[in-house]
PDB file of C-alpha atoms in Angstrom:
ATOM      1  CA  VAL A   3     -56.300   7.500 -22.496  1.00 87.00           C
ATOM      2  CA  LEU A   4     -55.166   8.651 -25.935  1.00 90.00           C
ATOM      3  CA  GLN A   5     -55.189  12.293 -24.811  1.00 91.00           C
ATOM      4  CA  LYS A   6     -53.219  11.338 -21.667  1.00 89.00           C
ATOM      5  CA  GLU A   7     -50.613   9.598 -23.838  1.00 87.00           C
ATOM      6  CA  GLN A   8     -50.351  12.631 -26.101  1.00 88.00           C
ATOM      7  CA  LEU A   9     -49.751  14.917 -23.090  1.00 88.00           C
ATOM      8  CA  ILE A  10     -47.213  12.622 -21.439  1.00 88.00           C
ATOM      9  CA  GLN A  11     -45.251  11.741 -24.599  1.00 89.00           C
ATOM     10  CA  PRO A  12     -43.360  15.112 -24.936  1.00 85.00           C
ATOM     11  CA  VAL A  13     -42.282  15.015 -21.290  1.00 83.00           C
ATOM     12  CA  GLN A  14     -41.160  11.419 -21.641  1.00 84.00           C
ATOM     13  CA  ASP A  15     -39.174  12.357 -24.744  1.00 87.00           C
ATOM     14  CA  GLN A  16     -37.511  15.231 -22.860  1.00 85.00           C
ATOM     15  CA  VAL A  17     -36.632  12.939 -19.957  1.00 84.00           C
ATOM     16  CA  PHE A  18     -35.290  10.286 -22.312  1.00 85.00           C
ATOM     17  CA  ASN A  19     -33.138  12.837 -24.196  1.00 86.00           C
ATOM     18  CA  GLU A  20     -31.728  14.292 -20.973  1.00 84.00           C
ATOM     19  CA  ILE A  21     -30.929  10.827 -19.653  1.00 83.00           C
ATOM     20  CA  ARG A  22     -29.065  10.095 -22.879  1.00 86.00           C
ATOM     21  CA  LYS A  23     -27.094  13.359 -22.528  1.00 85.00           C
ATOM     22  CA  ILE A  24     -26.207  12.663 -18.908  1.00 79.00           C
ATOM     23  CA  GLY A  25     -25.262   9.083 -19.753  1.00 80.00           C
ATOM     24  CA  SER A  26     -22.897  10.212 -22.480  1.00 81.00           C
ATOM     25  CA  LEU A  27     -21.397  13.029 -20.350  1.00 79.00           C
ATOM     26  CA  LYS A  28     -20.786  10.773 -17.375  1.00 76.00           C
ATOM     27  CA  LYS A  29     -19.737   7.878 -19.604  1.00 78.00           C
ATOM     28  CA  TYR A  30     -22.241   5.447 -18.103  1.00 79.00           C
ATOM     29  CA  ASP A  31     -22.605   2.026 -19.669  1.00 78.00           C
ATOM     30  CA  TYR A  32     -26.109   1.484 -18.310  1.00 78.00           C
ATOM     31  CA  ILE A  33     -28.833   3.650 -16.823  1.00 79.00           C
ATOM     32  CA  LEU A  34     -31.640   1.741 -15.131  1.00 76.00           C
ATOM     33  CA  ASP A  35     -35.064   2.782 -14.018  1.00 76.00           C
ATOM     34  CA  SER A  36     -35.190   1.663 -10.408  1.00 71.00           C
ATOM     35  CA  SER A  37     -38.974   1.246 -10.532  1.00 72.00           C
ATOM     36  CA  GLU A  38     -38.676  -1.358 -13.311  1.00 69.00           C
ATOM     37  CA  ALA A  39     -35.378  -3.087 -12.490  1.00 65.00           C
ATOM     38  CA  ALA A  40     -34.641  -5.109  -9.381  1.00 67.00           C
ATOM     39  CA  MET A  41     -32.179  -2.636  -7.848  1.00 67.00           C
ATOM     40  CA  LEU A  42     -30.692  -3.921  -4.602  1.00 66.00           C
ATOM     41  CA  TYR A  43     -28.281  -1.046  -3.971  1.00 70.00           C
ATOM     42  CA  ASN A  44     -26.975   2.048  -5.704  1.00 68.00           C
ATOM     43  CA  ALA A  45     -24.713   4.825  -4.536  1.00 68.00           C
ATOM     44  CA  GLU A  46     -26.429   8.173  -4.037  1.00 71.00           C
ATOM     45  CA  ARG A  47     -24.047   9.849  -6.469  1.00 68.00           C
ATOM     46  CA  HIS A  48     -25.502   7.702  -9.271  1.00 68.00           C
ATOM     47  CA  ASP A  49     -29.081   8.901  -8.732  1.00 74.00           C
ATOM     48  CA  LEU A  50     -29.840  11.080 -11.752  1.00 74.00           C
ATOM     49  CA  SER A  51     -33.414  12.058 -10.836  1.00 77.00           C
ATOM     50  CA  ASP A  52     -32.626  15.587  -9.637  1.00 76.00           C
ATOM     51  CA  GLN A  53     -30.308  16.262 -12.553  1.00 75.00           C
ATOM     52  CA  VAL A  54     -32.888  15.152 -15.115  1.00 77.00           C
ATOM     53  CA  LEU A  55     -35.599  17.245 -13.479  1.00 77.00           C
ATOM     54  CA  LYS A  56     -33.352  20.314 -13.420  1.00 76.00           C
ATOM     55  CA  ALA A  57     -32.317  19.763 -17.035  1.00 74.00           C
ATOM     56  CA  ILE A  58     -35.890  19.632 -18.327  1.00 75.00           C
ATOM     57  CA  GLY A  59     -36.828  22.703 -16.322  1.00 71.00           C
ATOM     58  CA  ARG A  60     -38.847  21.044 -13.610  1.00 53.00           C
ATOM     59  CA  THR A  61     -38.273  21.719  -9.939  1.00 43.00           C
ATOM     60  CA  ALA A  62     -35.823  19.432  -8.225  1.00 40.00           C
ATOM     61  CA  LYS A  63     -36.739  17.382  -5.207  1.00 44.00           C
ATOM     62  CA  ILE A  64     -36.446  19.456  -2.047  1.00 42.00           C
ATOM     63  CA  ASP A  65     -35.291  17.610   0.995  1.00 42.00           C
ATOM     64  CA  SER A  66     -37.181  19.505   3.669  1.00 40.00           C
ATOM     65  CA  ARG A  67     -35.909  17.143   6.343  1.00 41.00           C
ATOM     66  CA  ASN A  68     -32.384  18.573   6.102  1.00 45.00           C
ATOM     67  CA  ARG A  69     -33.263  22.229   6.604  1.00 45.00           C
ATOM     68  CA  GLY A  70     -36.250  24.522   7.086  1.00 49.00           C
ATOM     69  CA  ASN A  71     -37.407  27.126   4.555  1.00 51.00           C
ATOM     70  CA  ASP A  72     -36.385  30.094   6.716  1.00 54.00           C
ATOM     71  CA  LYS A  73     -32.955  28.705   7.532  1.00 63.00           C
ATOM     72  CA  LYS A  74     -29.915  29.875   5.546  1.00 67.00           C
ATOM     73  CA  PRO A  75     -27.906  26.998   4.008  1.00 64.00           C
ATOM     74  CA  THR A  76     -24.548  26.261   5.586  1.00 76.00           C
ATOM     75  CA  LYS A  77     -21.269  26.164   3.641  1.00 73.00           C
ATOM     76  CA  GLU A  78     -21.245  22.379   3.884  1.00 75.00           C
ATOM     77  CA  GLU A  79     -24.781  22.163   2.434  1.00 72.00           C
ATOM     78  CA  LEU A  80     -23.782  24.499  -0.399  1.00 67.00           C
ATOM     79  CA  ARG A  81     -20.729  22.344  -1.190  1.00 71.00           C
ATOM     80  CA  GLU A  82     -22.859  19.198  -1.225  1.00 69.00           C
ATOM     81  CA  GLN A  83     -25.418  20.895  -3.468  1.00 65.00           C
ATOM     82  CA  GLU A  84     -22.645  22.027  -5.832  1.00 64.00           C
ATOM     83  CA  LYS A  85     -21.286  18.477  -6.004  1.00 62.00           C
ATOM     84  CA  GLU A  86     -24.723  17.120  -6.826  1.00 59.00           C
ATOM     85  CA  GLU A  87     -25.304  19.723  -9.540  1.00 56.00           C
ATOM     86  CA  ARG A  88     -22.117  18.944 -11.459  1.00 61.00           C
ATOM     87  CA  TYR A  89     -22.160  16.175 -14.033  1.00 61.00           C
ATOM     88  CA  LEU A  90     -19.413  13.762 -13.045  1.00 63.00           C
ATOM     89  CA  SER A  91     -18.442  10.572 -14.770  1.00 67.00           C
ATOM     90  CA  VAL A  92     -17.771   7.518 -12.671  1.00 71.00           C
ATOM     91  CA  GLU A  93     -14.021   8.080 -13.061  1.00 78.00           C
ATOM     92  CA  GLU A  94     -14.368  11.734 -12.109  1.00 77.00           C
ATOM     93  CA  ALA A  95     -16.466  10.825  -9.074  1.00 75.00           C
ATOM     94  CA  GLU A  96     -13.823   8.297  -8.001  1.00 83.00           C
ATOM     95  CA  THR A  97     -11.104  10.921  -8.501  1.00 87.00           C
ATOM     96  CA  VAL A  98     -13.054  13.411  -6.378  1.00 84.00           C
ATOM     97  CA  GLU A  99     -13.523  10.776  -3.667  1.00 88.00           C
ATOM     98  CA  LYS A 100      -9.792   9.968  -3.717  1.00 93.00           C
ATOM     99  CA  LYS A 101      -8.942  13.660  -3.416  1.00 92.00           C
ATOM    100  CA  GLU A 102     -11.322  14.001  -0.464  1.00 92.00           C
ATOM    101  CA  GLU A 103      -9.776  10.935   1.175  1.00 94.00           C
ATOM    102  CA  ALA A 104      -6.300  12.406   0.599  1.00 95.00           C
ATOM    103  CA  LYS A 105      -7.397  15.694   2.183  1.00 94.00           C
ATOM    104  CA  GLU A 106      -8.870  13.823   5.136  1.00 94.00           C
ATOM    105  CA  GLN A 107      -5.652  11.801   5.475  1.00 95.00           C
ATOM    106  CA  LEU A 108      -3.611  15.022   5.384  1.00 96.00           C
ATOM    107  CA  VAL A 109      -5.786  16.525   8.105  1.00 95.00           C
ATOM    108  CA  ASN A 110      -5.419  13.355  10.187  1.00 96.00           C
ATOM    109  CA  ASP A 111      -1.629  13.373   9.702  1.00 96.00           C
ATOM    110  CA  ARG A 112      -1.432  17.015  10.747  1.00 96.00           C
ATOM    111  CA  GLU A 113      -3.543  16.305  13.813  1.00 96.00           C
ATOM    112  CA  LYS A 114      -1.291  13.362  14.722  1.00 96.00           C
ATOM    113  CA  ALA A 115       1.809  15.553  14.302  1.00 96.00           C
ATOM    114  CA  ARG A 116       0.234  18.263  16.459  1.00 96.00           C
ATOM    115  CA  LEU A 117      -0.668  15.733  19.158  1.00 96.00           C
ATOM    116  CA  GLU A 118       2.872  14.284  19.041  1.00 96.00           C
ATOM    117  CA  LYS A 119       4.316  17.785  19.435  1.00 96.00           C
ATOM    118  CA  LEU A 120       2.052  18.392  22.424  1.00 96.00           C
ATOM    119  CA  ARG A 121       3.040  15.027  23.933  1.00 96.00           C
ATOM    120  CA  VAL A 122       6.752  15.846  23.569  1.00 96.00           C
ATOM    121  CA  ARG A 123       6.222  19.332  25.022  1.00 96.00           C
ATOM    122  CA  ASP A 124       4.295  17.901  27.965  1.00 96.00           C
ATOM    123  CA  SER A 125       6.931  15.227  28.630  1.00 96.00           C
ATOM    124  CA  ILE A 126       9.684  17.884  28.611  1.00 96.00           C
ATOM    125  CA  LYS A 127       7.583  19.992  30.945  1.00 96.00           C
ATOM    126  CA  ALA A 128       7.039  17.012  33.264  1.00 96.00           C
ATOM    127  CA  ALA A 129      10.781  16.202  33.257  1.00 96.00           C
ATOM    128  CA  ARG A 130      11.618  19.799  34.159  1.00 96.00           C
ATOM    129  CA  ALA A 131       9.011  19.784  36.921  1.00 96.00           C
ATOM    130  CA  ALA A 132      10.433  16.527  38.317  1.00 96.00           C
ATOM    131  CA  LYS A 133      13.974  17.927  38.193  1.00 97.00           C
ATOM    132  CA  PHE A 134      12.819  21.114  39.927  1.00 97.00           C
ATOM    133  CA  GLN A 135      10.953  19.129  42.602  1.00 97.00           C
ATOM    134  CA  LYS A 136      14.002  16.910  43.201  1.00 96.00           C
ATOM    135  CA  ARG A 137      16.281  19.961  43.582  1.00 97.00           C
ATOM    136  CA  ARG A 138      13.726  21.656  45.838  1.00 97.00           C
ATOM    137  CA  ASP A 139      13.445  18.554  48.031  1.00 96.00           C
ATOM    138  CA  SER A 140      17.251  18.295  48.342  1.00 96.00           C
ATOM    139  CA  ILE A 141      17.495  21.994  49.327  1.00 96.00           C
ATOM    140  CA  ILE A 142      14.724  21.565  51.902  1.00 96.00           C
ATOM    141  CA  GLU A 143      16.420  18.418  53.242  1.00 96.00           C
ATOM    142  CA  ALA A 144      19.764  20.258  53.525  1.00 95.00           C
ATOM    143  CA  ARG A 145      18.053  23.099  55.408  1.00 96.00           C
ATOM    144  CA  GLU A 146      16.399  20.605  57.756  1.00 95.00           C
ATOM    145  CA  ARG A 147      19.747  18.861  58.430  1.00 95.00           C
ATOM    146  CA  ARG A 148      21.431  22.218  59.093  1.00 95.00           C
ATOM    147  CA  LYS A 149      18.574  23.303  61.339  1.00 94.00           C
ATOM    148  CA  ASP A 150      18.685  19.975  63.226  1.00 94.00           C
ATOM    149  CA  SER A 151      22.465  20.175  63.651  1.00 93.00           C
ATOM    150  CA  ILE A 152      22.176  23.754  64.982  1.00 93.00           C
ATOM    151  CA  LEU A 153      19.437  22.685  67.411  1.00 92.00           C
ATOM    152  CA  LYS A 154      21.518  19.704  68.558  1.00 93.00           C
ATOM    153  CA  ALA A 155      24.552  21.929  69.068  1.00 91.00           C
ATOM    154  CA  ARG A 156      22.473  24.381  71.144  1.00 92.00           C
ATOM    155  CA  GLU A 157      21.032  21.539  73.213  1.00 92.00           C
ATOM    156  CA  ALA A 158      24.511  20.100  73.765  1.00 90.00           C
ATOM    157  CA  LYS A 159      25.778  23.525  74.830  1.00 89.00           C
ATOM    158  CA  LYS A 160      22.788  23.920  77.176  1.00 88.00           C
ATOM    159  CA  LYS A 161      23.468  20.536  78.762  1.00 87.00           C
ATOM    160  CA  ALA A 162      27.123  21.359  79.124  1.00 86.00           C
ATOM    161  CA  ASN A 163      26.259  24.651  80.765  1.00 85.00           C
ATOM    162  CA  GLN A 164      23.856  22.922  83.152  1.00 84.00           C
ATOM    163  CA  LYS A 165      26.474  20.422  84.270  1.00 79.00           C
ATOM    164  CA  THR A 166      28.979  23.089  85.145  1.00 73.00           C
ATOM    165  CA  PRO A 167      27.827  25.499  87.847  1.00 65.00           C
ATOM    166  CA  PRO A 168      27.955  29.132  87.000  1.00 60.00           C
ATOM    167  CA  GLY A 169      30.911  31.073  88.286  1.00 60.00           C
ATOM    168  CA  GLY A 170      33.463  28.325  88.661  1.00 53.00           C
ATOM    169  CA  GLU A 171      34.432  24.787  89.034  1.00 52.00           C
TER     170      GLU A 171
END
């Protein structure tokens, strides 16, 4: 037991020193050990386990559920990994979140503007199509009336010719 304590003590000292460094860099008021404290909820960005392990030279936790060993990481995964690796204070993390929300809002606003532009373009297109169809229908109706009047005139002439015998009265 004494030998075990002697082997563990330097690692515990390293961990404790790194936690103190991270706490001062990120301006934390408290850092709790979740195995000893009754922790009901904490945001993932406040989990310092990976950072402490990296700082003392140990391997970080590898989340094999997210990606396989032979798979190349995506840009999004690299960005997330970069965010996790940086030491951010609570204020800095909130600032980063606000910036991300602002970017997302900007993207949403641009998408809304694009959709509004498309809606206006489509309504103009529909109005032109309706105007064209109305004009086309009126032209077709005028042709039909002209055709009907010509046919009626021919029929009237035929009837008139049938009533009068050919060659005289």
